[in-house]
Coordinates of C-alpha atoms in Angstrom, one line a residue:
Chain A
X1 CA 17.5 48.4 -39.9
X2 CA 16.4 45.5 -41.2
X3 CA 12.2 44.2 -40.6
X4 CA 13.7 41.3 -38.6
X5 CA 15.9 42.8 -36.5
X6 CA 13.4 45.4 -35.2
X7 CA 11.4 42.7 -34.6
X8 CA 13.7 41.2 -32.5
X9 CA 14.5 44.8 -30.6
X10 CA 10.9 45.2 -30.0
X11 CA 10.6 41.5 -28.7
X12 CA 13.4 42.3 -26.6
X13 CA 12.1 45.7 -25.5
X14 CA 8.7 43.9 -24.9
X15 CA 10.1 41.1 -23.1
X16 CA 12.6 43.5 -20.8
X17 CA 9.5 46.0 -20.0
X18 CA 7.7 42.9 -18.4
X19 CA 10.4 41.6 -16.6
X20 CA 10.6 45.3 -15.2
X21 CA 6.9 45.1 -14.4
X22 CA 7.0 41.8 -12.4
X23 CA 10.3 43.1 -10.8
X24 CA 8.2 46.5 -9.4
X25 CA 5.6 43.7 -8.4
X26 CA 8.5 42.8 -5.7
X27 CA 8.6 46.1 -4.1
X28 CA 5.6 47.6 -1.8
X29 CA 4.7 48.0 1.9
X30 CA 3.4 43.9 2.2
X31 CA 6.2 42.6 0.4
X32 CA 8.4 39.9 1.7
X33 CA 10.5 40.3 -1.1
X34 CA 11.0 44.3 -0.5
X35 CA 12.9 43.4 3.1
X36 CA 13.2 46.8 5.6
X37 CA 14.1 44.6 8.9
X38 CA 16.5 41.9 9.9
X39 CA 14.6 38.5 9.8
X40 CA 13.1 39.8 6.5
X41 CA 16.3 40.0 5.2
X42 CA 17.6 37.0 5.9
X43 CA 14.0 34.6 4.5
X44 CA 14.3 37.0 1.4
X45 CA 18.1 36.2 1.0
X46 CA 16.7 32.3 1.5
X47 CA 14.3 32.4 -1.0
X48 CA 16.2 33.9 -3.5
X49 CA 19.1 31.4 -3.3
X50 CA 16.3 28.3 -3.4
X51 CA 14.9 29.9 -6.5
X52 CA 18.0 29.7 -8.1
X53 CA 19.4 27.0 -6.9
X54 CA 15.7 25.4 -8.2
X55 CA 16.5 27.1 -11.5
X56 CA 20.0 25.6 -11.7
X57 CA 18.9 21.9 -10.5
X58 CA 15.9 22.1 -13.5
X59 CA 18.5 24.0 -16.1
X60 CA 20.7 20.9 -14.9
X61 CA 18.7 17.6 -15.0
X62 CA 16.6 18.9 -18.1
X63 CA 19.3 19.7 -20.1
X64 CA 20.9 16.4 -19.6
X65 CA 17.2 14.9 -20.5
X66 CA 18.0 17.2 -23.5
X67 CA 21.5 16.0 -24.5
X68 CA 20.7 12.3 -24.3
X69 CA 17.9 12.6 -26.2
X70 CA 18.1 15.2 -28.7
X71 CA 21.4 16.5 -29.4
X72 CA 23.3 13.2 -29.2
X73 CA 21.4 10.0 -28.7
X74 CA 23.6 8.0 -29.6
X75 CA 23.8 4.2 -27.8
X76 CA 25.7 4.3 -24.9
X77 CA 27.7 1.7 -22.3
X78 CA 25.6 0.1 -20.2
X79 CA 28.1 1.5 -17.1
X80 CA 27.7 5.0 -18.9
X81 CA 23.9 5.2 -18.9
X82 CA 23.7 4.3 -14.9
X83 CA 26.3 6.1 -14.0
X84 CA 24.2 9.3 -15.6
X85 CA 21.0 8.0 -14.3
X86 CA 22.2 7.5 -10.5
X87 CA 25.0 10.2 -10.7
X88 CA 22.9 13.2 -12.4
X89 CA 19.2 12.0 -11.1
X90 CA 20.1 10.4 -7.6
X91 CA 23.1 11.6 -6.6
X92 CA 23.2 15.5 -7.6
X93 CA 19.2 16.5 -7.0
X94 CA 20.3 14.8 -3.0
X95 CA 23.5 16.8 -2.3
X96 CA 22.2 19.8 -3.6
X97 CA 18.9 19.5 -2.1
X98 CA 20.7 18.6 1.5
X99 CA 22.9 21.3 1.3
X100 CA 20.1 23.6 0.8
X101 CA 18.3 22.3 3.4
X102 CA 21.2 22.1 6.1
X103 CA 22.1 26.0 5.1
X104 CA 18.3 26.8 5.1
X105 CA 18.1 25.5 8.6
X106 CA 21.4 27.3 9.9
X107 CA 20.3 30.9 8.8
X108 CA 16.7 30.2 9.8
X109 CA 15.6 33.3 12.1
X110 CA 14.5 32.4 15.3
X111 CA 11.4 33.5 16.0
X112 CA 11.6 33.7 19.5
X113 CA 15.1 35.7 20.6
X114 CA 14.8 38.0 23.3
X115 CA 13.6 41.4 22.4
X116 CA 15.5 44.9 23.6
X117 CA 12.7 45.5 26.1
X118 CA 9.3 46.2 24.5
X119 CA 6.7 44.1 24.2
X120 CA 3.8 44.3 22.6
X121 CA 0.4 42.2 22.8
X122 CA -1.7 41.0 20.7
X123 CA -4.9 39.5 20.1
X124 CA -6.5 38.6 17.3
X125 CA -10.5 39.3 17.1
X126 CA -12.7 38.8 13.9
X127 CA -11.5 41.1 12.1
X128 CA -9.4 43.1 14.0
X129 CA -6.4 43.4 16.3
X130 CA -6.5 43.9 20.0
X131 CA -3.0 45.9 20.4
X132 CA -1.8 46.3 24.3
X133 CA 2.1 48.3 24.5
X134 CA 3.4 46.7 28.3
X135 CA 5.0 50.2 30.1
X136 CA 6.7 50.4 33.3
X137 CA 3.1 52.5 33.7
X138 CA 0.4 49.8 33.2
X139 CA -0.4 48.4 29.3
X140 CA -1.4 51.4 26.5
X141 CA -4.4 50.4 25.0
X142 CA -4.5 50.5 21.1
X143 CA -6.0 48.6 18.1
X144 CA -5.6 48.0 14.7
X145 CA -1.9 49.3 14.0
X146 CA 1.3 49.0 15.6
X147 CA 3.6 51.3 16.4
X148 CA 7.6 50.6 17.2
X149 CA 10.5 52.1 17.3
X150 CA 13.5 51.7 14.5
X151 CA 16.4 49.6 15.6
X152 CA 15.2 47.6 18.4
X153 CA 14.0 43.7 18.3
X154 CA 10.4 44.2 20.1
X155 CA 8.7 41.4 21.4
X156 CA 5.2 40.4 20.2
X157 CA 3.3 38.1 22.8
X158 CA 0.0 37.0 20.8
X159 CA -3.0 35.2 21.3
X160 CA -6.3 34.6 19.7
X161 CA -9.9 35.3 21.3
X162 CA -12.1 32.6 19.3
X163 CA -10.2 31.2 16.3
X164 CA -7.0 31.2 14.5
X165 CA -5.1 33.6 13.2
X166 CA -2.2 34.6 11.9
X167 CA 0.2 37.9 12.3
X168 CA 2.3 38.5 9.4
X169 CA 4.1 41.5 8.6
X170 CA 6.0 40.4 5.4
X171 CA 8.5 43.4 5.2
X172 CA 9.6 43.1 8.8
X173 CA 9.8 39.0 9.2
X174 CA 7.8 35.6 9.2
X175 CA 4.2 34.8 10.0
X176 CA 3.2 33.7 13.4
X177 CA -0.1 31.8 14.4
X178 CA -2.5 33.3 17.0
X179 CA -4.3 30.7 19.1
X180 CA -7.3 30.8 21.6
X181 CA -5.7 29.7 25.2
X182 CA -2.5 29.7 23.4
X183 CA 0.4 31.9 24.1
X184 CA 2.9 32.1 21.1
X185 CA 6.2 34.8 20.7
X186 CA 7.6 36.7 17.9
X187 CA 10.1 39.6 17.6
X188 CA 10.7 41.4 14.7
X189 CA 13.5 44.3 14.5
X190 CA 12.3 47.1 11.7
X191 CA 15.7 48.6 10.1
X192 CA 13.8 51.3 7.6
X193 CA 11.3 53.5 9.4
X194 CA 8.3 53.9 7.2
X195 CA 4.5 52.4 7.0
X196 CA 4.3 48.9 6.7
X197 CA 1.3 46.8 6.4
X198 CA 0.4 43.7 8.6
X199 CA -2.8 41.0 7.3
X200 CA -3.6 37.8 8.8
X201 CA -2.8 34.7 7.5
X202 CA -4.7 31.9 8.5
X203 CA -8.5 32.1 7.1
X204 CA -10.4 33.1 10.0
X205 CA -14.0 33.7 8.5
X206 CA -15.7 35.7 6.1
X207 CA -13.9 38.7 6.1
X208 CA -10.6 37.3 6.3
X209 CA -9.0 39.5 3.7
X210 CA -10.4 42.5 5.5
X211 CA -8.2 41.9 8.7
X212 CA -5.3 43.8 8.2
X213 CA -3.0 46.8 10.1
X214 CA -0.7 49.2 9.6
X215 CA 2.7 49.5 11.5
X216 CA 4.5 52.3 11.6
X217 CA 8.5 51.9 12.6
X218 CA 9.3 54.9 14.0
X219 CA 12.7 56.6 15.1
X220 CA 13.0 55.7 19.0
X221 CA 12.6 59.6 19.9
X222 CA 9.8 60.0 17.7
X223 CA 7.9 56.5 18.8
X224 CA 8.8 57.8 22.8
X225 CA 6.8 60.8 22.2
X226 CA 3.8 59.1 20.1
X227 CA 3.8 56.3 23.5
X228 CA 3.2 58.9 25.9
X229 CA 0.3 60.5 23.6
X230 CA -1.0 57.2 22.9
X231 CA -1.0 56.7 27.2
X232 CA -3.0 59.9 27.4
X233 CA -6.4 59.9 27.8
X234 CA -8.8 61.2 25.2
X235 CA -8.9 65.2 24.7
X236 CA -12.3 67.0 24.8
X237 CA -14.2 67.7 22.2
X238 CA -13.0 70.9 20.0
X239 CA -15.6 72.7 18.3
X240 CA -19.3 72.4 17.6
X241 CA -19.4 69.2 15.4
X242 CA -17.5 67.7 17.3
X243 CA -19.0 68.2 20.7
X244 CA -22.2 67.2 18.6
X245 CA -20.6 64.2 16.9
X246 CA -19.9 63.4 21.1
X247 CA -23.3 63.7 21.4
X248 CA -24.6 61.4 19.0
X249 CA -21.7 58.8 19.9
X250 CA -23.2 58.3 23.8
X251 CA -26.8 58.7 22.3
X252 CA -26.7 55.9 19.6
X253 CA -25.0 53.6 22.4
X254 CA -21.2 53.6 20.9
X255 CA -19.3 53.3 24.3
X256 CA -21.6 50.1 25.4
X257 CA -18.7 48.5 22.5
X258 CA -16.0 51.1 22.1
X259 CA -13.8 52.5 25.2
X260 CA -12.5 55.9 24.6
X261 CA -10.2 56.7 28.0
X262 CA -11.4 59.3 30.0
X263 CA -14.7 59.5 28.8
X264 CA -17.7 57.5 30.2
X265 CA -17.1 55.1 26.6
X266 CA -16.2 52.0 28.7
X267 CA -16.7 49.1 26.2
X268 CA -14.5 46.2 25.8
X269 CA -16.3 44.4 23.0
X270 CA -14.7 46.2 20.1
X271 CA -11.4 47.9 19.1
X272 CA -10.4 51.2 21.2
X273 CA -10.9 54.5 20.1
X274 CA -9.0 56.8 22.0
X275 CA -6.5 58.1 19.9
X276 CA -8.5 56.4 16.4
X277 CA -8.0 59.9 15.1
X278 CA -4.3 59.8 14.7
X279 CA -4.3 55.7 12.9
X280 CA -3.6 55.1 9.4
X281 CA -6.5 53.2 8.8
X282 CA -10.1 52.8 9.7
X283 CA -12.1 49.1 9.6
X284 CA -8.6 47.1 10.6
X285 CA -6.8 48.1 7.2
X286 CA -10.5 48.3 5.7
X287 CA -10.3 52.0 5.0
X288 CA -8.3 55.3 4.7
X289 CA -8.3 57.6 7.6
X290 CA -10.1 60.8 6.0
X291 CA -12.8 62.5 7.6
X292 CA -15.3 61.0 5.3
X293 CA -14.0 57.3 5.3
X294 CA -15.1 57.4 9.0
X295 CA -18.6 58.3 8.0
X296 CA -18.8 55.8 5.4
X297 CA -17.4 53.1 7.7
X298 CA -19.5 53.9 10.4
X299 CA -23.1 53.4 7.9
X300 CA -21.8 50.6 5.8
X301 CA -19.7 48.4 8.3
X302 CA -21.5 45.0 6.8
X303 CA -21.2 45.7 3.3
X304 CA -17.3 47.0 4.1
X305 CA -16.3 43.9 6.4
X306 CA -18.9 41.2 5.9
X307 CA -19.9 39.3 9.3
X308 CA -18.6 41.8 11.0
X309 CA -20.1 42.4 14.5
X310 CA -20.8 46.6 14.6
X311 CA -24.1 47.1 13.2
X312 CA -24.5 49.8 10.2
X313 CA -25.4 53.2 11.2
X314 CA -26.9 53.6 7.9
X315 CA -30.3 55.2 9.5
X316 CA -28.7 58.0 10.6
X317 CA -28.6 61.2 8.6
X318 CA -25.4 62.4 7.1
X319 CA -24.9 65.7 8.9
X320 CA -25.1 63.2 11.9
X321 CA -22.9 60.7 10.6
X322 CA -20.2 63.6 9.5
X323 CA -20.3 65.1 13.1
X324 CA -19.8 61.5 14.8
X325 CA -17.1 61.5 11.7
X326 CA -15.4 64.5 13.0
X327 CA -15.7 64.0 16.8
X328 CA -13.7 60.7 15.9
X329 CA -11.1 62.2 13.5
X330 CA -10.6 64.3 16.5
X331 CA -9.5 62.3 18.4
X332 CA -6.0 62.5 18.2
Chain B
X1 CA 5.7 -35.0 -7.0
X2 CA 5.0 -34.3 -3.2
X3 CA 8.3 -33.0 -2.8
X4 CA 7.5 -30.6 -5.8
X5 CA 4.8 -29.4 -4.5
X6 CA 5.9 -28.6 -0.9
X7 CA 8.8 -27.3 -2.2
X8 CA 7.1 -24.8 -4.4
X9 CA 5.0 -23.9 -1.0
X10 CA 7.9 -23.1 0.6
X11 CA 8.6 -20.8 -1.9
X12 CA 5.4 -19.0 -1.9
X13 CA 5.6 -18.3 1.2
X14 CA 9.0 -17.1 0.9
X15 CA 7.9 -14.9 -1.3
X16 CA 5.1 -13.8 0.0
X17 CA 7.2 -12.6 3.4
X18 CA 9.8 -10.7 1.3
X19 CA 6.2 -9.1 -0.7
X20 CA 6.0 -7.8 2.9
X21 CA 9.4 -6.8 3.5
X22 CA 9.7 -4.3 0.2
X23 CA 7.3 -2.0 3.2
X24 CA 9.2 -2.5 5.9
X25 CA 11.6 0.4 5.2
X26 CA 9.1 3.6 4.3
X27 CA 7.2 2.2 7.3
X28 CA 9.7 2.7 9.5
X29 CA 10.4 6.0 7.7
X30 CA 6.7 7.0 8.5
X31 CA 6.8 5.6 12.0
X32 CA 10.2 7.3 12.8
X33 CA 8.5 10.9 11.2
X34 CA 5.3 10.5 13.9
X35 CA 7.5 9.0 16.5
X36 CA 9.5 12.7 15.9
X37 CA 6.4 14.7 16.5
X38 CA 4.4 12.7 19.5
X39 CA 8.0 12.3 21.1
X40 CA 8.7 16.3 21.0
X41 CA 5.1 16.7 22.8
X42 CA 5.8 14.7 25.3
X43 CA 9.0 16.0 26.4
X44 CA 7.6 19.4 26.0
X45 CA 4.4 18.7 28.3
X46 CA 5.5 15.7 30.4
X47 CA 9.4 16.0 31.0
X48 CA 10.3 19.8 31.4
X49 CA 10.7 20.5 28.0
X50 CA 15.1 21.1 27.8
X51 CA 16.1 21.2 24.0
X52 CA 19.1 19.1 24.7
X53 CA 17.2 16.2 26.4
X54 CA 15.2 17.2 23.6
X55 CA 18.0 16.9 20.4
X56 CA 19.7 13.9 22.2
X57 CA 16.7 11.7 22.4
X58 CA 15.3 12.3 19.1
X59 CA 19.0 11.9 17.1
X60 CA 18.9 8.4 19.0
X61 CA 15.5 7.4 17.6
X62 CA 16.5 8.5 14.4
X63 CA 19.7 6.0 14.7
X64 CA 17.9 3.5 15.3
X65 CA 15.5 3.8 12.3
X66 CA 19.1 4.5 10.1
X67 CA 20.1 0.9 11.6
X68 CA 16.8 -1.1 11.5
X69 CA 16.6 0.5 7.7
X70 CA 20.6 0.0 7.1
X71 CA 20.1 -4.0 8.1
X72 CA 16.9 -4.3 5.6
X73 CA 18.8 -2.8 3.0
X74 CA 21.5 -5.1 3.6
X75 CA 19.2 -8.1 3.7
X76 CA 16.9 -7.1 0.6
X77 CA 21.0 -6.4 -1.1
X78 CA 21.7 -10.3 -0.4
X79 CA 18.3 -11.0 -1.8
X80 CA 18.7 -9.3 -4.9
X81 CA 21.9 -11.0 -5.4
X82 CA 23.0 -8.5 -7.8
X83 CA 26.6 -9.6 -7.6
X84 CA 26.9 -13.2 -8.2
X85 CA 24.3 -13.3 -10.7
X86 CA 25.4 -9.6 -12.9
X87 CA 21.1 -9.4 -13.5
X88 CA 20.3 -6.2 -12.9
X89 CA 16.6 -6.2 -13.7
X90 CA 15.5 -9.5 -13.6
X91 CA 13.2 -9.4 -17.0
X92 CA 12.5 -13.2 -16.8
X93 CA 9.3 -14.0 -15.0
X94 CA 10.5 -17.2 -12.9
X95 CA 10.3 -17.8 -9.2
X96 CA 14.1 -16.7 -8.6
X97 CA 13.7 -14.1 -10.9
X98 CA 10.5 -12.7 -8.9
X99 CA 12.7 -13.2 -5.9
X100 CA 15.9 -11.3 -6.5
X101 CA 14.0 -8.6 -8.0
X102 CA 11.7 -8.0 -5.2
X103 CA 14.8 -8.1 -2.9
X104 CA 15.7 -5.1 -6.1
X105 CA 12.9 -3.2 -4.9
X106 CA 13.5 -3.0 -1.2
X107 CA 16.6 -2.4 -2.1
X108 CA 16.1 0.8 -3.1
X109 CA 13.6 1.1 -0.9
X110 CA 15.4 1.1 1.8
X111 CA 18.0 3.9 0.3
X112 CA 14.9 6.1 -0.4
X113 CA 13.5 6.0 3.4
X114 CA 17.1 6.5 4.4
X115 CA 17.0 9.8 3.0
X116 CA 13.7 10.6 4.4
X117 CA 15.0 9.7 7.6
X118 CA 18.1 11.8 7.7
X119 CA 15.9 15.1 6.3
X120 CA 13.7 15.0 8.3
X121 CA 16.2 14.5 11.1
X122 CA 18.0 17.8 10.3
X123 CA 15.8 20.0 11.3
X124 CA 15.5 18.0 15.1
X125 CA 19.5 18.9 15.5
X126 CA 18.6 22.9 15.2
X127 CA 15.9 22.6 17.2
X128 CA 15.7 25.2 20.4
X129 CA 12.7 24.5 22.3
X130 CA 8.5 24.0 22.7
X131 CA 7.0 27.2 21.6

């Protein structure tokens, strides 16, 4: 094998190993372009045909460009030369752009068709989701994920407390703003069960970027059973830390913001915790769900989620904060 | 000489109307694109809000603009006088020649705003409701 031509393998190797590495850059849990529902589907099918049909229109004009001025500029017929100018840069660029834009518009997903019966509310807060699940039974209170079942279009009703937001979850569909006073309607159908993630996308304050959720489409049997949990109230305690951890939670004030149903916790200000032992996440998307990841939310909630409205707990000691940790975690 | 100079006058001003006419056509293109948006609020807050009422109404502004926009192109067409004179570009800097080739210019214009027009029109015939 000649120097050159193993060159020109490795170049080739190189240059297919990053197209493979922007290519695995496609797939992933936030990734419009890794589609697991309908309306996904159909806006990355959209985007991939614009792209190429981008790529073509570029490949097409340029290369013309190219051919009358490089490879054979020659003088041409006064007739000729228009004809290319209004033919190949008026003419072509407008039908092809039209047609694109009349299919775009036909396939369009329309964010608003009617669901197959659940709906699901919510509201955006900074930085974090207010999540209500409307049951024949009254609304099942949640926050900071979404749960819903595999096959069915569910309805999302959502609004915004104090300032815009938006609720995008890129594998399942299209972004939708949240307003304050203002009532606007998604519905999404999830066709792969598996763990998603959501994150806002309108710039809503300093920690923006930290306002994320996880949603979890479920099969219908499975998401039944996790609906009636999630209605439930709260278990007792189980076990010394965590009847400690209870302790400490009524003691440094915790229900004046949190609710946790069935307890005395009654407050409405921030997310609630009934079941926050059994989410994916702690913080809105901020953290993992691991016994320790509550404590180290709980004592470093500014330096986590700047601006954010819970104070730090750092004062308290750590066997304190692991108990609180634990009473949490088990709360399932 | 006074006819000269009255004549020339007359000219001027001529010219000066058709300076204003080259913006007649993207301005209706930019007053049929808000007249889109501010007439879709009001049907959607002040008359009940049906997408048909809805599609109708805004397909007839958007003929109208086509027309006023068709008639200017047709006017600033006869102005540039393309076909009895074979000038395309008009290189010579003399009155007529400023004439026809500003009646060039709103020419093409005109077919630009067209376009504009009739995309941003598309969308209006798909459209389903307020929210």
């Amino acid at each position: 094998m000649t120097a050159r031509r193993w060159k020109s393998k490795a170049g080739t190797r190189a240059g297919a190993s990053c197209a493979l590495l922007l290519l695995a850059a496609c797939s992933g849990r936030q990734s419009a372009l890794d589609p697991a529902g309908e309306d996904a589907e159909t806006l990355a099918l959209m985007f991939t045909v614009m792209v190429t049909a981008a790529a073509i229109l570029w490949l097409c004009l340029n290369g013309l460009f190219f051919y009358v001025t490089r490879v054979s500029p020659r003088r041409m017929s006064r007739k000729l030369a228009n004809g290319l100018v209004i033919g190949g840069g008026i003419l072509m660029p407008l039908v092809l752009i039209g047609a694109l834009l009349a299919w775009g518009l036909s396939i369009l997903p329309d964010h608003d068709q009617p669901g197959d019966g659940l709906v699901i509310r919510v509201q955006g807060e900074q930085w974090w989701w207010r999540v209500a699940y409307e049951t024949p039974e009254g609304d099942v209170i949640s926050a900071n994920e979404i749960r819903m079942p595999v096959g069915e279009r569910v309805s999302f009703v959502l609004d915004s407390h104090r300032v815009i937001h938006s609720f995008w979850i890129p594998s399942l569909g299209g972004k939708m703003d949240m307003f304050p006073g203002r009532q606007t309607n998604l519905s999404l159908r999830a066709d792969e069960a598996g763990i998603y993630r959501g994150q806002c996308a309108e710039f809503c304050g300093a920690s923006h970027a930290w306002m994320a959720f996880e949603v979890e489409a479920m099969e219908p049997d499975a998401f039944d059973a996790w609906l009636a949990a999630e209605a439930a109230p709260a278990g007792p305690p189980d076990g010394g830390a965590e009847a400690i951890g209870r302790q400490i939670f009524a003691r440094e004030g915790c229900g004046g913001c949190h609710e946790i149903r069935g307890t005395e916790f009654q407050g409405q200000v921030g997310p609630d915790l009934t079941h926050v032992g059994s989410r994916h996440s702690l913080g809105a998307g901020r953290l993992g769900a691991r016994l320790e990841d509550f404590s180290t939310w709980i004592a470093h909630t500014d330096d986590l989620k700047p601006g954010v409205e819970m104070p730090p707990f750092d004062h308290l000691p750590q066997e304190e904060l692991t108990a609180l940790a634990a009473y949490l975690k088990g709360l399932q | 000489m006074t006819d000269g100079k009255d004549a020339e006058k007359h000219e001027f001003r001529e010219e000066s109307e058709s300076l204003w006419r080259i913006a007649f056509a993207p301005a209706i293109w930019a007053i049929h694109f808000v007249v889109c948006y501010a007439w879709v609020s009001l049907v959607c807050v002040k008359f009940g809000g049906d997408p048909a009422v809805m599609r109708v109404s805004l397909l007839a502004i958007s003929a109208v603009a086509l027309a006023a926009i068709a008639w200017l192109g047709w006017r600033a067409f006869r102005q540039w006088n393309v076909r009895d004179t074979g000038d395309f570009t008009n290189p010579e800097g003399e009155a007529e020649d400023r004439h026809e080739f500003l009646g060039h210019a709103a020419f093409l214009l005109a077919i630009i705003s067209a376009i504009g027009v009739i995309y941003v029109s598309m969308p209006l015939i798909i459209i389903e409701g307020c929210r």
